Amino acid sequence: MSGWLEALGAALPGRVLTTPADLLAHARDEGTALTSQPGAVVMAQCEADVLATLEVARAHHVPVTPWGAGTSLEGAALPIPGGVSLDLSGMNTVRDPDAVSLSVTVGPGTRRVALNRRLRPHGLWFPVDPGADASLGGMAATNASGTTTLRYGGMRENVAAMRVALMDGRVLALGTAARKSSSGYALGGLFIGSEGTLGVLTALTLRLHPLPSATASMQLAFSDVASAVEASVTFAGLGLGLQRLEFVDGQTIAAVNRHRGRGDPEVPTLWAEVVGRDQADVAAQLALMEEVTRGGGAVVVGQALTPEAATELWAARHGVYDALRAAWPGHATRIADVCVPRSTLAETVARAQVLLAEHDLTAPLVGHIGDGNLHLLLHAPLEDAAAWARIDTLVHALTLHALAVGGTCSGEHGIGLRKRPYLRAEHGEALDVMRDLKTLFDPLNLLNPGKVTGNPANDAAPWSLHDPS
Amino acid sequence: MSGWLEALGAALPGRVLTTPADLLAHARDEGTALTSQPGAVVMAQCEADVLATLEVARAHHVPVTPWGAGTSLEGAALPIPGGVSLDLSGMNTVRDPDAVSLSVTVGPGTRRVALNRRLRPHGLWFPVDPGADASLGGMAATNASGTTTLRYGGMRENVAAMRVALMDGRVLALGTAARKSSSGYALGGLFIGSEGTLGVLTALTLRLHPLPSATASMQLAFSDVASAVEASVTFAGLGLGLQRLEFVDGQTIAAVNRHRGRGDPEVPTLWAEVVGRDQADVAAQLALMEEVTRGGGAVVVGQALTPEAATELWAARHGVYDALRAAWPGHATRIADVCVPRSTLAETVARAQVLLAEHDLTAPLVGHIGDGNLHLLLHAPLEDAAAWARIDTLVHALTLHALAVGGTCSGEHGIGLRKRPYLRAEHGEALDVMRDLKTLFDPLNLLNPGKVTGNPANDAAPWSLHDPS
């Protein structure tokens, strides 16, 4: 192999993997059918390993892509072919949580589920929940969010401080464990969502939250999408401790009914979860939600006041993916992700349904409705090129719709490889400033090059979003 | 006058003020005894006026400092002597609020109180409350926060989108009215807190919140500071709708008692405000707070379940400044502003009290305790140079303490002129990156030059923080 690989091996003895199996394990994420094999994998155990990797990359002009848990859905963590996959999963130390400051410092490779298992005995949790058992570094790098973002915000609101290794070998310590600051430019926020293109996160100080004293959930069926959206707006003004508010369309309820032998009304449905001080408090919150939606013809499908009942109640919501797999065994999936102003949610759902019909596709539609974030779980046999072409066309049209109504091309999955063509339309001249920042932090274009801000030469390229799968 | 003033007049007919009274009105803010008189004031009415001002500044190398309401406490809005004060108070249009998306777009000169008056009939409010009736542009430029930040966050969390005029004449549209995004670098967050040094905010889209259905308040007296801090931690885990949590020390309660003829216990005191769905709900929340603090020897001084009672209950907290003015008529004030991890709050309060004694000073100590943000309201006759020197020394020592315990030199007032010496200690090499960004956005160093990131030559200068007042 070339000199860079030898230099890497010499700088990081025992940390560099090059067997076909190791390379293949870092060649694919959970969302793209794309594969992109690295030339080497570095199993970093500490910040010094990250710095040593960057030093070799700098000297030999080798591209480096950080890798956390590989759960990216848009290709953010896919290595540059032949480059370095910088695997941070070994940097998973969780320091003692501070129950007074409500913070904890973790390595970027720490997984979300393991972190919450560690926090639980302290009466604490880290609520950002993208679904996958992602790494905290990867979640920060894509500004991940999810079902609880309505109440707690996403990663940008929940990373208090970080250490970032820059391409030039400096390590910045950004932010503090204080809960706010008006001191200097907010550099930390720039790295959240930058997908490893500006620097490598080597430690994160996270904002924690006390475990709720009591929670309760409710499943509500609505006659139409607009009524469900209206209910979500009404709920926001009731003084509730709303923690989750999830939407699923009628066709998807039908699919889940078939899969699980349930008989839920096959109409637009909300799941709401509230937190409060005790059982009576959360029960009163459910009662109030029922009361204010009754006039609009909403039907309470079920309520849950115990953890066991909640597991059962949420099973239908969580069962969407399983129902999809059962209905269409062997299909590969692609999850569309757009976020729109809430006032345009109903028309966006309607547009998605029209697009599905036009393109002869069926796909579960779910949404973090309180945030205006919608997902379509598109699927087809991996080898059905015609179906994937229709899926590409649909996702493209839905993304353009989101931008046209004042939304964003990515609510929570990031840009990675496939959303790059939309940055000019969404950000205008700000994309040029983003590229200036990329050049400032990474003048040799070695940090996950081509991701997020992409290649200026391709801005005006015809749309070409089909995975070569 | 020189050519730039003529060019400014020609570019902005009728908008340029140069009378002594106009210049004087833009020469002083609310927090510094410093005065700094501009050479001209531009009364901008629209974005085109801002761009015309920047064009003249660029051509003639004249520094420009944006001006909102002049309520800055650290000199952020003080013009460069002889430069342009770009007054944005005329850009105060409030567009129709969107009650579904919970957003509204405003001009940067819009005042906070006027905005909330406008929002109230829609059942909405913008909760960020720095105390002063500041402009929204100024609040964004300093990342202002305040009493409600505990629940709603500060400006960074509540500006969804913005328009920013750059020094080179481009106007960036950053962010969307969607509630979240993982698309591209978070440039907007960079301008929040940049104090007009990177660009001029010409419009802001703010996140709104429904007016609470019910609120209630409680005043609690504690035997010591540690117990008050402990109570604030306990409250966070109870599932309450805590909206405000304010701390005042015992000596300050004594001053307020004297001023208002009250007999409140002269011990560390908390004011808590909760929101909920109805009167019974908020009453139950007060009862729970009373129950959990009773064991620690806390005493309920008063409760308020009506708006009138709340006004009366909070009068003592809001009366701190009046009590100070009554006790020391004619004194000028200087408000110290530090923010520390909550686990170090009690020791930071103790340190402040020791410093006051050591420097023979008396000052009310108040804090947004849920955020770890403390203020000392220092005061002395304007002409008492010896007292101001002691105040400088004390603020310096308190700021170093905040940094030593892992906090920040500014919780919510910004950097302006006087906090610049602490940026190197707080941010380390990140300060160099901040300066790189300053150069990228403002290569001629004309946008509020010297503020925030300061002058590299002064980094190692001896501490010299005394106002020439």
PDB file of N, CA and C in Angstrom, chain B residues 314-361:
ATOM      1  N   TRP B 314     -44.373  39.723  43.777  1.00  0.00           N
ATOM      2  CA  TRP B 314     -43.120  39.944  43.051  1.00  0.00           C
ATOM      3  C   TRP B 314     -42.567  41.344  43.279  1.00  0.00           C
ATOM      4  N   ALA B 315     -43.359  42.209  43.938  1.00  0.00           N
ATOM      5  CA  ALA B 315     -42.914  43.598  44.121  1.00  0.00           C
ATOM      6  C   ALA B 315     -41.575  43.659  44.857  1.00  0.00           C
ATOM      7  N   ALA B 316     -41.407  42.760  45.827  1.00  0.00           N
ATOM      8  CA  ALA B 316     -40.157  42.794  46.584  1.00  0.00           C
ATOM      9  C   ALA B 316     -38.985  42.413  45.692  1.00  0.00           C
ATOM     10  N   ARG B 317     -39.175  41.413  44.831  1.00  0.00           N
ATOM     11  CA  ARG B 317     -38.118  41.024  43.895  1.00  0.00           C
ATOM     12  C   ARG B 317     -37.850  42.161  42.899  1.00  0.00           C
ATOM     13  N   HIS B 318     -38.923  42.706  42.345  1.00  0.00           N
ATOM     14  CA  HIS B 318     -38.761  43.777  41.370  1.00  0.00           C
ATOM     15  C   HIS B 318     -38.338  45.088  42.020  1.00  0.00           C
ATOM     16  N   GLY B 319     -38.509  45.147  43.364  1.00  0.00           N
ATOM     17  CA  GLY B 319     -38.186  46.389  44.058  1.00  0.00           C
ATOM     18  C   GLY B 319     -36.718  46.526  44.441  1.00  0.00           C
ATOM     19  N   VAL B 320     -35.903  45.547  44.047  1.00  0.00           N
ATOM     20  CA  VAL B 320     -34.503  45.571  44.459  1.00  0.00           C
ATOM     21  C   VAL B 320     -33.817  46.838  43.961  1.00  0.00           C
ATOM     22  N   TYR B 321     -34.050  47.181  42.703  1.00  0.00           N
ATOM     23  CA  TYR B 321     -33.366  48.322  42.111  1.00  0.00           C
ATOM     24  C   TYR B 321     -33.843  49.628  42.762  1.00  0.00           C
ATOM     25  N   ASP B 322     -35.148  49.705  42.998  1.00  0.00           N
ATOM     26  CA  ASP B 322     -35.688  50.904  43.660  1.00  0.00           C
ATOM     27  C   ASP B 322     -35.146  51.032  45.083  1.00  0.00           C
ATOM     28  N   ALA B 323     -35.052  49.898  45.776  1.00  0.00           N
ATOM     29  CA  ALA B 323     -34.529  49.923  47.138  1.00  0.00           C
ATOM     30  C   ALA B 323     -33.085  50.410  47.138  1.00  0.00           C
ATOM     31  N   LEU B 324     -32.339  49.969  46.146  1.00  0.00           N
ATOM     32  CA  LEU B 324     -30.948  50.397  46.008  1.00  0.00           C
ATOM     33  C   LEU B 324     -30.894  51.911  45.801  1.00  0.00           C
ATOM     34  N   ARG B 325     -31.756  52.410  44.922  1.00  0.00           N
ATOM     35  CA  ARG B 325     -31.736  53.844  44.630  1.00  0.00           C
ATOM     36  C   ARG B 325     -32.197  54.668  45.821  1.00  0.00           C
ATOM     37  N   ALA B 326     -33.143  54.086  46.574  1.00  0.00           N
ATOM     38  CA  ALA B 326     -33.627  54.809  47.753  1.00  0.00           C
ATOM     39  C   ALA B 326     -32.559  54.836  48.849  1.00  0.00           C
ATOM     40  N   ALA B 327     -31.862  53.712  49.000  1.00  0.00           N
ATOM     41  CA  ALA B 327     -30.859  53.626  50.064  1.00  0.00           C
ATOM     42  C   ALA B 327     -29.627  54.467  49.736  1.00  0.00           C
ATOM     43  N   TRP B 328     -29.303  54.532  48.455  1.00  0.00           N
ATOM     44  CA  TRP B 328     -28.101  55.271  48.040  1.00  0.00           C
ATOM     45  C   TRP B 328     -28.462  56.233  46.908  1.00  0.00           C
ATOM     46  N   PRO B 329     -29.190  57.295  47.242  1.00  0.00           N
ATOM     47  CA  PRO B 329     -29.663  58.204  46.181  1.00  0.00           C
ATOM     48  C   PRO B 329     -28.485  58.813  45.423  1.00  0.00           C
ATOM     49  N   GLY B 330     -28.644  58.908  44.117  1.00  0.00           N
ATOM     50  CA  GLY B 330     -27.614  59.546  43.294  1.00  0.00           C
ATOM     51  C   GLY B 330     -26.482  58.632  42.886  1.00  0.00           C
ATOM     52  N   HIS B 331     -26.447  57.418  43.437  1.00  0.00           N
ATOM     53  CA  HIS B 331     -25.378  56.504  43.039  1.00  0.00           C
ATOM     54  C   HIS B 331     -25.573  56.032  41.599  1.00  0.00           C
ATOM     55  N   ALA B 332     -24.452  55.852  40.912  1.00  0.00           N
ATOM     56  CA  ALA B 332     -24.483  55.148  39.629  1.00  0.00           C
ATOM     57  C   ALA B 332     -24.343  53.651  39.909  1.00  0.00           C
ATOM     58  N   THR B 333     -24.798  52.816  38.979  1.00  0.00           N
ATOM     59  CA  THR B 333     -24.753  51.364  39.212  1.00  0.00           C
ATOM     60  C   THR B 333     -23.930  50.660  38.152  1.00  0.00           C
ATOM     61  N   ARG B 334     -23.442  49.534  38.531  1.00  0.00           N
ATOM     62  CA  ARG B 334     -22.795  48.633  37.575  1.00  0.00           C
ATOM     63  C   ARG B 334     -23.188  47.217  37.942  1.00  0.00           C
ATOM     64  N   ILE B 335     -23.741  46.491  37.000  1.00  0.00           N
ATOM     65  CA  ILE B 335     -24.286  45.167  37.289  1.00  0.00           C
ATOM     66  C   ILE B 335     -23.304  44.083  36.841  1.00  0.00           C
ATOM     67  N   ALA B 336     -22.792  43.343  37.817  1.00  0.00           N
ATOM     68  CA  ALA B 336     -21.939  42.198  37.478  1.00  0.00           C
ATOM     69  C   ALA B 336     -22.817  41.061  36.972  1.00  0.00           C
ATOM     70  N   ASP B 337     -22.305  40.283  36.044  1.00  0.00           N
ATOM     71  CA  ASP B 337     -23.080  39.238  35.362  1.00  0.00           C
ATOM     72  C   ASP B 337     -22.185  38.039  35.102  1.00  0.00           C
ATOM     73  N   VAL B 338     -22.332  37.003  35.921  1.00  0.00           N
ATOM     74  CA  VAL B 338     -21.603  35.761  35.652  1.00  0.00           C
ATOM     75  C   VAL B 338     -22.579  34.594  35.687  1.00  0.00           C
ATOM     76  N   CYS B 339     -22.208  33.504  35.059  1.00  0.00           N
ATOM     77  CA  CYS B 339     -23.047  32.309  35.058  1.00  0.00           C
ATOM     78  C   CYS B 339     -22.152  31.111  35.299  1.00  0.00           C
ATOM     79  N   VAL B 340     -22.557  30.256  36.238  1.00  0.00           N
ATOM     80  CA  VAL B 340     -21.717  29.126  36.654  1.00  0.00           C
ATOM     81  C   VAL B 340     -22.524  27.831  36.633  1.00  0.00           C
ATOM     82  N   PRO B 341     -21.846  26.677  36.542  1.00  0.00           N
ATOM     83  CA  PRO B 341     -22.575  25.411  36.689  1.00  0.00           C
ATOM     84  C   PRO B 341     -23.327  25.425  38.017  1.00  0.00           C
ATOM     85  N   ARG B 342     -24.536  24.892  37.998  1.00  0.00           N
ATOM     86  CA  ARG B 342     -25.383  25.021  39.178  1.00  0.00           C
ATOM     87  C   ARG B 342     -24.766  24.388  40.418  1.00  0.00           C
ATOM     88  N   SER B 343     -23.926  23.374  40.215  1.00  0.00           N
ATOM     89  CA  SER B 343     -23.301  22.728  41.372  1.00  0.00           C
ATOM     90  C   SER B 343     -22.307  23.651  42.071  1.00  0.00           C
ATOM     91  N   THR B 344     -21.930  24.751  41.450  1.00  0.00           N
ATOM     92  CA  THR B 344     -20.983  25.682  42.066  1.00  0.00           C
ATOM     93  C   THR B 344     -21.662  26.987  42.477  1.00  0.00           C
ATOM     94  N   LEU B 345     -22.999  27.008  42.443  1.00  0.00           N
ATOM     95  CA  LEU B 345     -23.730  28.245  42.745  1.00  0.00           C
ATOM     96  C   LEU B 345     -23.528  28.703  44.184  1.00  0.00           C
ATOM     97  N   ALA B 346     -23.679  27.766  45.124  1.00  0.00           N
ATOM     98  CA  ALA B 346     -23.605  28.162  46.534  1.00  0.00           C
ATOM     99  C   ALA B 346     -22.230  28.749  46.837  1.00  0.00           C
ATOM    100  N   GLU B 347     -21.164  28.101  46.344  1.00  0.00           N
ATOM    101  CA  GLU B 347     -19.824  28.622  46.621  1.00  0.00           C
ATOM    102  C   GLU B 347     -19.608  29.960  45.899  1.00  0.00           C
ATOM    103  N   THR B 348     -20.262  30.151  44.760  1.00  0.00           N
ATOM    104  CA  THR B 348     -20.102  31.411  44.038  1.00  0.00           C
ATOM    105  C   THR B 348     -20.801  32.553  44.776  1.00  0.00           C
ATOM    106  N   VAL B 349     -21.967  32.274  45.331  1.00  0.00           N
ATOM    107  CA  VAL B 349     -22.644  33.279  46.153  1.00  0.00           C
ATOM    108  C   VAL B 349     -21.783  33.620  47.364  1.00  0.00           C
ATOM    109  N   ALA B 350     -21.241  32.582  48.009  1.00  0.00           N
ATOM    110  CA  ALA B 350     -20.378  32.819  49.178  1.00  0.00           C
ATOM    111  C   ALA B 350     -19.164  33.657  48.789  1.00  0.00           C
ATOM    112  N   ARG B 351     -18.582  33.353  47.651  1.00  0.00           N
ATOM    113  CA  ARG B 351     -17.414  34.105  47.177  1.00  0.00           C
ATOM    114  C   ARG B 351     -17.783  35.575  46.944  1.00  0.00           C
ATOM    115  N   ALA B 352     -18.954  35.799  46.361  1.00  0.00           N
ATOM    116  CA  ALA B 352     -19.399  37.179  46.118  1.00  0.00           C
ATOM    117  C   ALA B 352     -19.544  37.927  47.440  1.00  0.00           C
ATOM    118  N   GLN B 353     -20.084  37.236  48.437  1.00  0.00           N
ATOM    119  CA  GLN B 353     -20.288  37.896  49.732  1.00  0.00           C
ATOM    120  C   GLN B 353     -18.951  38.219  50.406  1.00  0.00           C
ATOM    121  N   VAL B 354     -17.998  37.298  50.292  1.00  0.00           N
ATOM    122  CA  VAL B 354     -16.661  37.558  50.839  1.00  0.00           C
ATOM    123  C   VAL B 354     -16.023  38.745  50.120  1.00  0.00           C
ATOM    124  N   LEU B 355     -16.146  38.775  48.802  1.00  0.00           N
ATOM    125  CA  LEU B 355     -15.544  39.854  48.019  1.00  0.00           C
ATOM    126  C   LEU B 355     -16.139  41.210  48.391  1.00  0.00           C
ATOM    127  N   LEU B 356     -17.457  41.232  48.617  1.00  0.00           N
ATOM    128  CA  LEU B 356     -18.106  42.491  49.018  1.00  0.00           C
ATOM    129  C   LEU B 356     -17.513  42.991  50.332  1.00  0.00           C
ATOM    130  N   ALA B 357     -17.383  42.060  51.304  1.00  0.00           N
ATOM    131  CA  ALA B 357     -16.833  42.443  52.605  1.00  0.00           C
ATOM    132  C   ALA B 357     -15.385  42.920  52.458  1.00  0.00           C
ATOM    133  N   GLU B 358     -14.598  42.164  51.719  1.00  0.00           N
ATOM    134  CA  GLU B 358     -13.183  42.509  51.535  1.00  0.00           C
ATOM    135  C   GLU B 358     -12.994  43.885  50.918  1.00  0.00           C
ATOM    136  N   HIS B 359     -13.899  44.245  50.020  1.00  0.00           N
ATOM    137  CA  HIS B 359     -13.734  45.509  49.292  1.00  0.00           C
ATOM    138  C   HIS B 359     -14.603  46.622  49.857  1.00  0.00           C
ATOM    139  N   ASP B 360     -15.154  46.359  51.062  1.00  0.00           N
ATOM    140  CA  ASP B 360     -15.948  47.381  51.732  1.00  0.00           C
ATOM    141  C   ASP B 360     -17.074  47.903  50.838  1.00  0.00           C
ATOM    142  N   LEU B 361     -17.780  46.972  50.230  1.00  0.00           N
ATOM    143  CA  LEU B 361     -18.885  47.334  49.344  1.00  0.00           C
ATOM    144  C   LEU B 361     -20.158  46.623  49.784  1.00  0.00           C
TER     145      LEU B 361
END
